[in-house]
PDB file of C-alpha atoms in Angstrom:
ATOM      1  CA  MET A1175      12.345 -13.255 -32.431  1.00 32.00           C
ATOM      2  CA  GLY A1176      14.798 -10.956 -30.676  1.00 35.00           C
ATOM      3  CA  HIS A1177      17.091 -11.893 -27.827  1.00 35.00           C
ATOM      4  CA  TYR A1178      16.021 -10.779 -24.332  1.00 38.00           C
ATOM      5  CA  TRP A1179      18.211  -8.797 -21.875  1.00 42.00           C
ATOM      6  CA  GLY A1180      18.679  -9.581 -18.323  1.00 46.00           C
ATOM      7  CA  GLY A1181      17.550 -13.146 -16.596  1.00 49.00           C
ATOM      8  CA  GLN A1182      15.634 -11.660 -13.615  1.00 57.00           C
ATOM      9  CA  MET A1183      13.002  -9.081 -12.524  1.00 63.00           C
ATOM     10  CA  ALA A1184      14.614  -5.764 -12.325  1.00 73.00           C
ATOM     11  CA  ASN A1185      13.577  -2.672 -10.806  1.00 86.00           C
ATOM     12  CA  HIS A1186      13.961   0.470 -12.733  1.00 86.00           C
ATOM     13  CA  VAL A1187      13.140   4.288 -12.312  1.00 91.00           C
ATOM     14  CA  VAL A1188      11.284   5.889 -15.174  1.00 92.00           C
ATOM     15  CA  PHE A1189      11.552   9.479 -16.123  1.00 90.00           C
ATOM     16  CA  CYS A1190      10.368  11.646 -19.053  1.00 91.00           C
ATOM     17  CA  PHE A1191      11.142  14.314 -21.519  1.00 88.00           C
ATOM     18  CA  ASP A1192       8.111  15.320 -23.491  1.00 85.00           C
ATOM     19  CA  ARG A1193       6.810  12.258 -24.660  1.00 84.00           C
ATOM     20  CA  LEU A1194       9.947  10.017 -24.401  1.00 85.00           C
ATOM     21  CA  ARG A1195      10.374   7.577 -21.280  1.00 88.00           C
ATOM     22  CA  VAL A1196      13.561   6.476 -20.091  1.00 87.00           C
ATOM     23  CA  ALA A1197      14.307   4.087 -17.205  1.00 88.00           C
ATOM     24  CA  LEU A1198      17.443   3.405 -15.280  1.00 88.00           C
ATOM     25  CA  ARG A1199      18.295   0.434 -12.924  1.00 86.00           C
ATOM     26  CA  LEU A1200      16.793   1.488  -9.601  1.00 90.00           C
ATOM     27  CA  ALA A1201      20.367   0.258  -8.334  1.00 89.00           C
ATOM     28  CA  CYS A1202      22.274   3.160 -10.032  1.00 89.00           C
ATOM     29  CA  VAL A1203      19.741   5.758  -8.849  1.00 93.00           C
ATOM     30  CA  GLU A1204      20.830   7.531  -5.377  1.00 94.00           C
ATOM     31  CA  ARG A1205      17.454   9.635  -4.947  1.00 93.00           C
ATOM     32  CA  VAL A1206      15.267  12.414  -6.608  1.00 94.00           C
ATOM     33  CA  VAL A1207      15.555  16.219  -6.015  1.00 94.00           C
ATOM     34  CA  ARG A1208      13.828  19.351  -7.224  1.00 93.00           C
ATOM     35  CA  VAL A1209      15.932  21.392  -9.376  1.00 92.00           C
ATOM     36  CA  VAL A1210      18.239  23.677  -7.803  1.00 91.00           C
ATOM     37  CA  ASP A1211      20.765  26.518  -8.977  1.00 92.00           C
ATOM     38  CA  ILE A1212      23.288  25.137 -11.595  1.00 94.00           C
ATOM     39  CA  ALA A1213      26.372  26.787 -11.604  1.00 94.00           C
ATOM     40  CA  PRO A1214      28.410  26.817 -14.786  1.00 92.00           C
ATOM     41  CA  LEU A1215      31.498  24.563 -15.399  1.00 90.00           C
ATOM     42  CA  PRO A1216      33.786  26.148 -17.739  1.00 87.00           C
ATOM     43  CA  ASP A1217      35.558  24.226 -20.107  1.00 85.00           C
ATOM     44  CA  ALA A1218      33.102  21.320 -19.450  1.00 85.00           C
ATOM     45  CA  PRO A1219      31.690  19.275 -22.697  1.00 84.00           C
ATOM     46  CA  ASP A1220      28.643  20.210 -24.620  1.00 85.00           C
ATOM     47  CA  ILE A1221      26.340  17.469 -22.624  1.00 84.00           C
ATOM     48  CA  VAL A1222      27.337  19.111 -19.162  1.00 90.00           C
ATOM     49  CA  LEU A1223      24.879  22.073 -18.089  1.00 93.00           C
ATOM     50  CA  GLY A1224      27.235  23.031 -15.039  1.00 94.00           C
ATOM     51  CA  ILE A1225      27.486  21.626 -11.484  1.00 94.00           C
ATOM     52  CA  VAL A1226      25.232  21.503  -8.280  1.00 95.00           C
ATOM     53  CA  ASN A1227      26.221  21.657  -4.511  1.00 94.00           C
ATOM     54  CA  LEU A1228      23.980  18.748  -3.043  1.00 91.00           C
ATOM     55  CA  GLU A1229      24.767  18.774   0.551  1.00 89.00           C
ATOM     56  CA  GLY A1230      28.131  19.641   0.209  1.00 91.00           C
ATOM     57  CA  ARG A1231      28.776  17.185  -3.005  1.00 92.00           C
ATOM     58  CA  ILE A1232      29.629  18.874  -6.033  1.00 92.00           C
ATOM     59  CA  ILE A1233      28.045  16.872  -9.190  1.00 93.00           C
ATOM     60  CA  PRO A1234      27.774  17.751 -12.643  1.00 93.00           C
ATOM     61  CA  VAL A1235      24.597  18.125 -14.306  1.00 94.00           C
ATOM     62  CA  ILE A1236      23.799  16.149 -17.553  1.00 90.00           C
ATOM     63  CA  ASN A1237      21.662  17.644 -20.291  1.00 88.00           C
ATOM     64  CA  MET A1238      19.909  14.564 -21.361  1.00 85.00           C
ATOM     65  CA  ARG A1239      17.679  16.696 -23.769  1.00 87.00           C
ATOM     66  CA  LYS A1240      20.959  17.048 -25.618  1.00 84.00           C
ATOM     67  CA  ARG A1241      21.928  13.440 -25.378  1.00 78.00           C
ATOM     68  CA  PHE A1242      18.611  12.105 -26.765  1.00 80.00           C
ATOM     69  CA  ARG A1243      18.768  14.905 -29.600  1.00 83.00           C
ATOM     70  CA  LEU A1244      15.278  16.610 -28.230  1.00 87.00           C
ATOM     71  CA  PRO A1245      14.151  19.920 -28.443  1.00 90.00           C
ATOM     72  CA  GLU A1246      16.013  22.308 -25.917  1.00 90.00           C
ATOM     73  CA  ARG A1247      13.954  24.148 -23.313  1.00 90.00           C
ATOM     74  CA  ASP A1248      14.403  26.227 -20.315  1.00 91.00           C
ATOM     75  CA  ILE A1249      14.680  24.570 -16.947  1.00 91.00           C
ATOM     76  CA  VAL A1250      11.380  25.100 -15.157  1.00 91.00           C
ATOM     77  CA  LEU A1251      11.126  24.586 -11.295  1.00 91.00           C
ATOM     78  CA  SER A1252       8.750  21.754 -11.552  1.00 92.00           C
ATOM     79  CA  ASP A1253      11.723  19.742 -13.398  1.00 93.00           C
ATOM     80  CA  GLN A1254      13.754  17.095 -11.259  1.00 94.00           C
ATOM     81  CA  LEU A1255      17.223  16.126 -10.842  1.00 95.00           C
ATOM     82  CA  VAL A1256      17.820  12.449 -10.657  1.00 94.00           C
ATOM     83  CA  ILE A1257      20.913  11.589  -8.843  1.00 95.00           C
ATOM     84  CA  ALA A1258      22.532   8.493 -10.191  1.00 92.00           C
ATOM     85  CA  ARG A1259      25.724   6.840 -10.234  1.00 89.00           C
ATOM     86  CA  THR A1260      28.067   5.682 -13.096  1.00 84.00           C
ATOM     87  CA  ARG A1261      31.110   3.761 -12.087  1.00 81.00           C
ATOM     88  CA  GLN A1262      33.081   6.701 -12.018  1.00 80.00           C
ATOM     89  CA  ARG A1263      31.026   9.260 -10.408  1.00 84.00           C
ATOM     90  CA  SER A1264      27.730  10.663  -9.293  1.00 90.00           C
ATOM     91  CA  VAL A1265      26.014  12.819 -11.968  1.00 92.00           C
ATOM     92  CA  ALA A1266      22.573  14.601 -11.888  1.00 94.00           C
ATOM     93  CA  LEU A1267      20.138  13.953 -14.598  1.00 93.00           C
ATOM     94  CA  VAL A1268      17.498  17.013 -15.664  1.00 93.00           C
ATOM     95  CA  THR A1269      14.210  15.367 -16.253  1.00 93.00           C
ATOM     96  CA  ASP A1270      10.997  16.866 -16.632  1.00 93.00           C
ATOM     97  CA  ALA A1271       9.156  14.419 -14.448  1.00 92.00           C
ATOM     98  CA  VAL A1272       9.723  10.874 -12.736  1.00 92.00           C
ATOM     99  CA  SER A1273       7.061   8.569 -12.993  1.00 89.00           C
ATOM    100  CA  GLY A1274       7.866   6.075 -10.984  1.00 87.00           C
ATOM    101  CA  ILE A1275       9.196   2.872 -10.244  1.00 87.00           C
ATOM    102  CA  PHE A1276       8.618  -0.128 -12.360  1.00 82.00           C
ATOM    103  CA  GLU A1277       9.591  -3.842 -12.356  1.00 80.00           C
ATOM    104  CA  TYR A1278      10.256  -5.469 -15.816  1.00 70.00           C
ATOM    105  CA  ALA A1279      10.667  -8.915 -16.282  1.00 63.00           C
ATOM    106  CA  GLU A1280      13.038 -10.725 -19.017  1.00 58.00           C
ATOM    107  CA  PRO A1281      10.339 -11.271 -21.587  1.00 56.00           C
ATOM    108  CA  ASP A1282       9.314  -7.508 -21.274  1.00 66.00           C
ATOM    109  CA  ILE A1283      12.574  -6.162 -22.567  1.00 65.00           C
ATOM    110  CA  VAL A1284      13.566  -6.336 -26.272  1.00 62.00           C
ATOM    111  CA  VAL A1285      17.357  -5.839 -26.556  1.00 62.00           C
ATOM    112  CA  ALA A1286      18.346  -2.762 -28.292  1.00 57.00           C
ATOM    113  CA  GLU A1287      20.956  -4.042 -30.722  1.00 56.00           C
ATOM    114  CA  THR A1288      18.346  -6.488 -32.037  1.00 55.00           C
ATOM    115  CA  ILE A1289      16.179  -2.842 -32.904  1.00 56.00           C
ATOM    116  CA  LEU A1290      19.138  -0.967 -34.316  1.00 55.00           C
ATOM    117  CA  PRO A1291      22.568  -1.955 -33.860  1.00 51.00           C
ATOM    118  CA  GLY A1292      24.739   0.979 -32.620  1.00 53.00           C
ATOM    119  CA  LEU A1293      22.141   1.957 -29.730  1.00 57.00           C
ATOM    120  CA  GLU A1294      25.126   2.623 -27.237  1.00 61.00           C
ATOM    121  CA  TYR A1295      23.330   4.450 -24.555  1.00 63.00           C
ATOM    122  CA  SER A1296      20.575   1.613 -24.279  1.00 68.00           C
ATOM    123  CA  ASP A1297      19.904  -1.913 -23.035  1.00 72.00           C
ATOM    124  CA  GLY A1298      16.648  -2.041 -24.558  1.00 72.00           C
ATOM    125  CA  VAL A1299      13.103  -1.270 -24.676  1.00 77.00           C
ATOM    126  CA  VAL A1300      10.142  -2.035 -22.817  1.00 80.00           C
ATOM    127  CA  LYS A1301       6.828  -2.438 -24.973  1.00 77.00           C
ATOM    128  CA  LEU A1302       3.672  -1.168 -22.793  1.00 76.00           C
ATOM    129  CA  SER A1303       0.235  -0.865 -24.187  1.00 76.00           C
ATOM    130  CA  ASP A1304       0.386   2.898 -23.350  1.00 80.00           C
ATOM    131  CA  GLY A1305       3.988   3.081 -25.224  1.00 78.00           C
ATOM    132  CA  LEU A1306       7.601   2.254 -25.191  1.00 80.00           C
ATOM    133  CA  ILE A1307      10.092   3.100 -22.091  1.00 83.00           C
ATOM    134  CA  LEU A1308      13.796   3.026 -23.410  1.00 78.00           C
ATOM    135  CA  ILE A1309      15.916   1.311 -21.066  1.00 81.00           C
ATOM    136  CA  HIS A1310      19.171   3.348 -20.572  1.00 77.00           C
ATOM    137  CA  ASN A1311      22.855   2.098 -19.573  1.00 78.00           C
ATOM    138  CA  LEU A1312      24.353   5.195 -17.552  1.00 77.00           C
ATOM    139  CA  ASP A1313      27.577   3.470 -17.421  1.00 74.00           C
ATOM    140  CA  ARG A1314      27.896   3.822 -21.208  1.00 70.00           C
ATOM    141  CA  PHE A1315      26.100   7.436 -21.315  1.00 66.00           C
ATOM    142  CA  LEU A1316      28.933   9.360 -21.450  1.00 66.00           C
ATOM    143  CA  SER A1317      32.019   8.733 -23.803  1.00 60.00           C
ATOM    144  CA  LEU A1318      35.652   8.529 -22.308  1.00 59.00           C
ATOM    145  CA  GLU A1319      36.565  11.746 -23.763  1.00 66.00           C
ATOM    146  CA  GLU A1320      33.452  13.261 -21.920  1.00 71.00           C
ATOM    147  CA  ALA A1321      34.219  11.473 -18.613  1.00 73.00           C
ATOM    148  CA  ALA A1322      37.922  12.772 -19.065  1.00 74.00           C
ATOM    149  CA  SER A1323      36.856  16.193 -20.217  1.00 77.00           C
ATOM    150  CA  ILE A1324      34.385  16.521 -16.806  1.00 80.00           C
ATOM    151  CA  ASP A1325      37.111  15.434 -14.536  1.00 78.00           C
ATOM    152  CA  SER A1326      39.295  18.253 -15.867  1.00 81.00           C
ATOM    153  CA  ALA A1327      36.715  20.819 -15.792  1.00 80.00           C
ATOM    154  CA  MET A1328      35.906  20.002 -12.367  1.00 83.00           C
ATOM    155  CA  ALA A1329      39.639  19.851 -11.255  1.00 82.00           C
ATOM    156  CA  THR A1330      40.256  23.271 -12.833  1.00 80.00           C
ATOM    157  CA  SER A1331      37.394  24.827 -11.117  1.00 73.00           C
ATOM    158  CA  GLY A1332      38.137  23.370  -7.836  1.00 71.00           C
ATOM    159  CA  ALA A1333      34.738  21.466  -7.861  1.00 65.00           C
ATOM    160  CA  ALA A1334      36.624  18.067  -7.873  1.00 59.00           C
TER     161      ALA A1334
END
């Protein structure tokens, strides 16, 4: 038996990339919006698709497919942006679809380290009857170097 993560019920927003389902804690999700025009951000790390202007806020757009090593595809009008908050900044995550909000209890979540050490972006996995959901840790998603590079690129472009 593995160790379990958390100690209470937690709400998560679940979103999809092809058949991969990923969840973020609801507390770090600001909102979900339709995909909008993404402007390029020169000198940003590879994981950044560009920036968007969301009601006067300039937010970097993160390529989740690249981070999860999924096949790249063009962004389509049905895609959605999950606006979420890390400790340092708000980010927009391009997703195929948001499937809803789910609540998971401690026994439902298997800690990532018990599955495979080094799963640095994940807190754990939820096993459901119709498959798995990866519980994502947004605060560990960007490396320190990537975060610094985003700051620098946004400052250089005047977007900060």
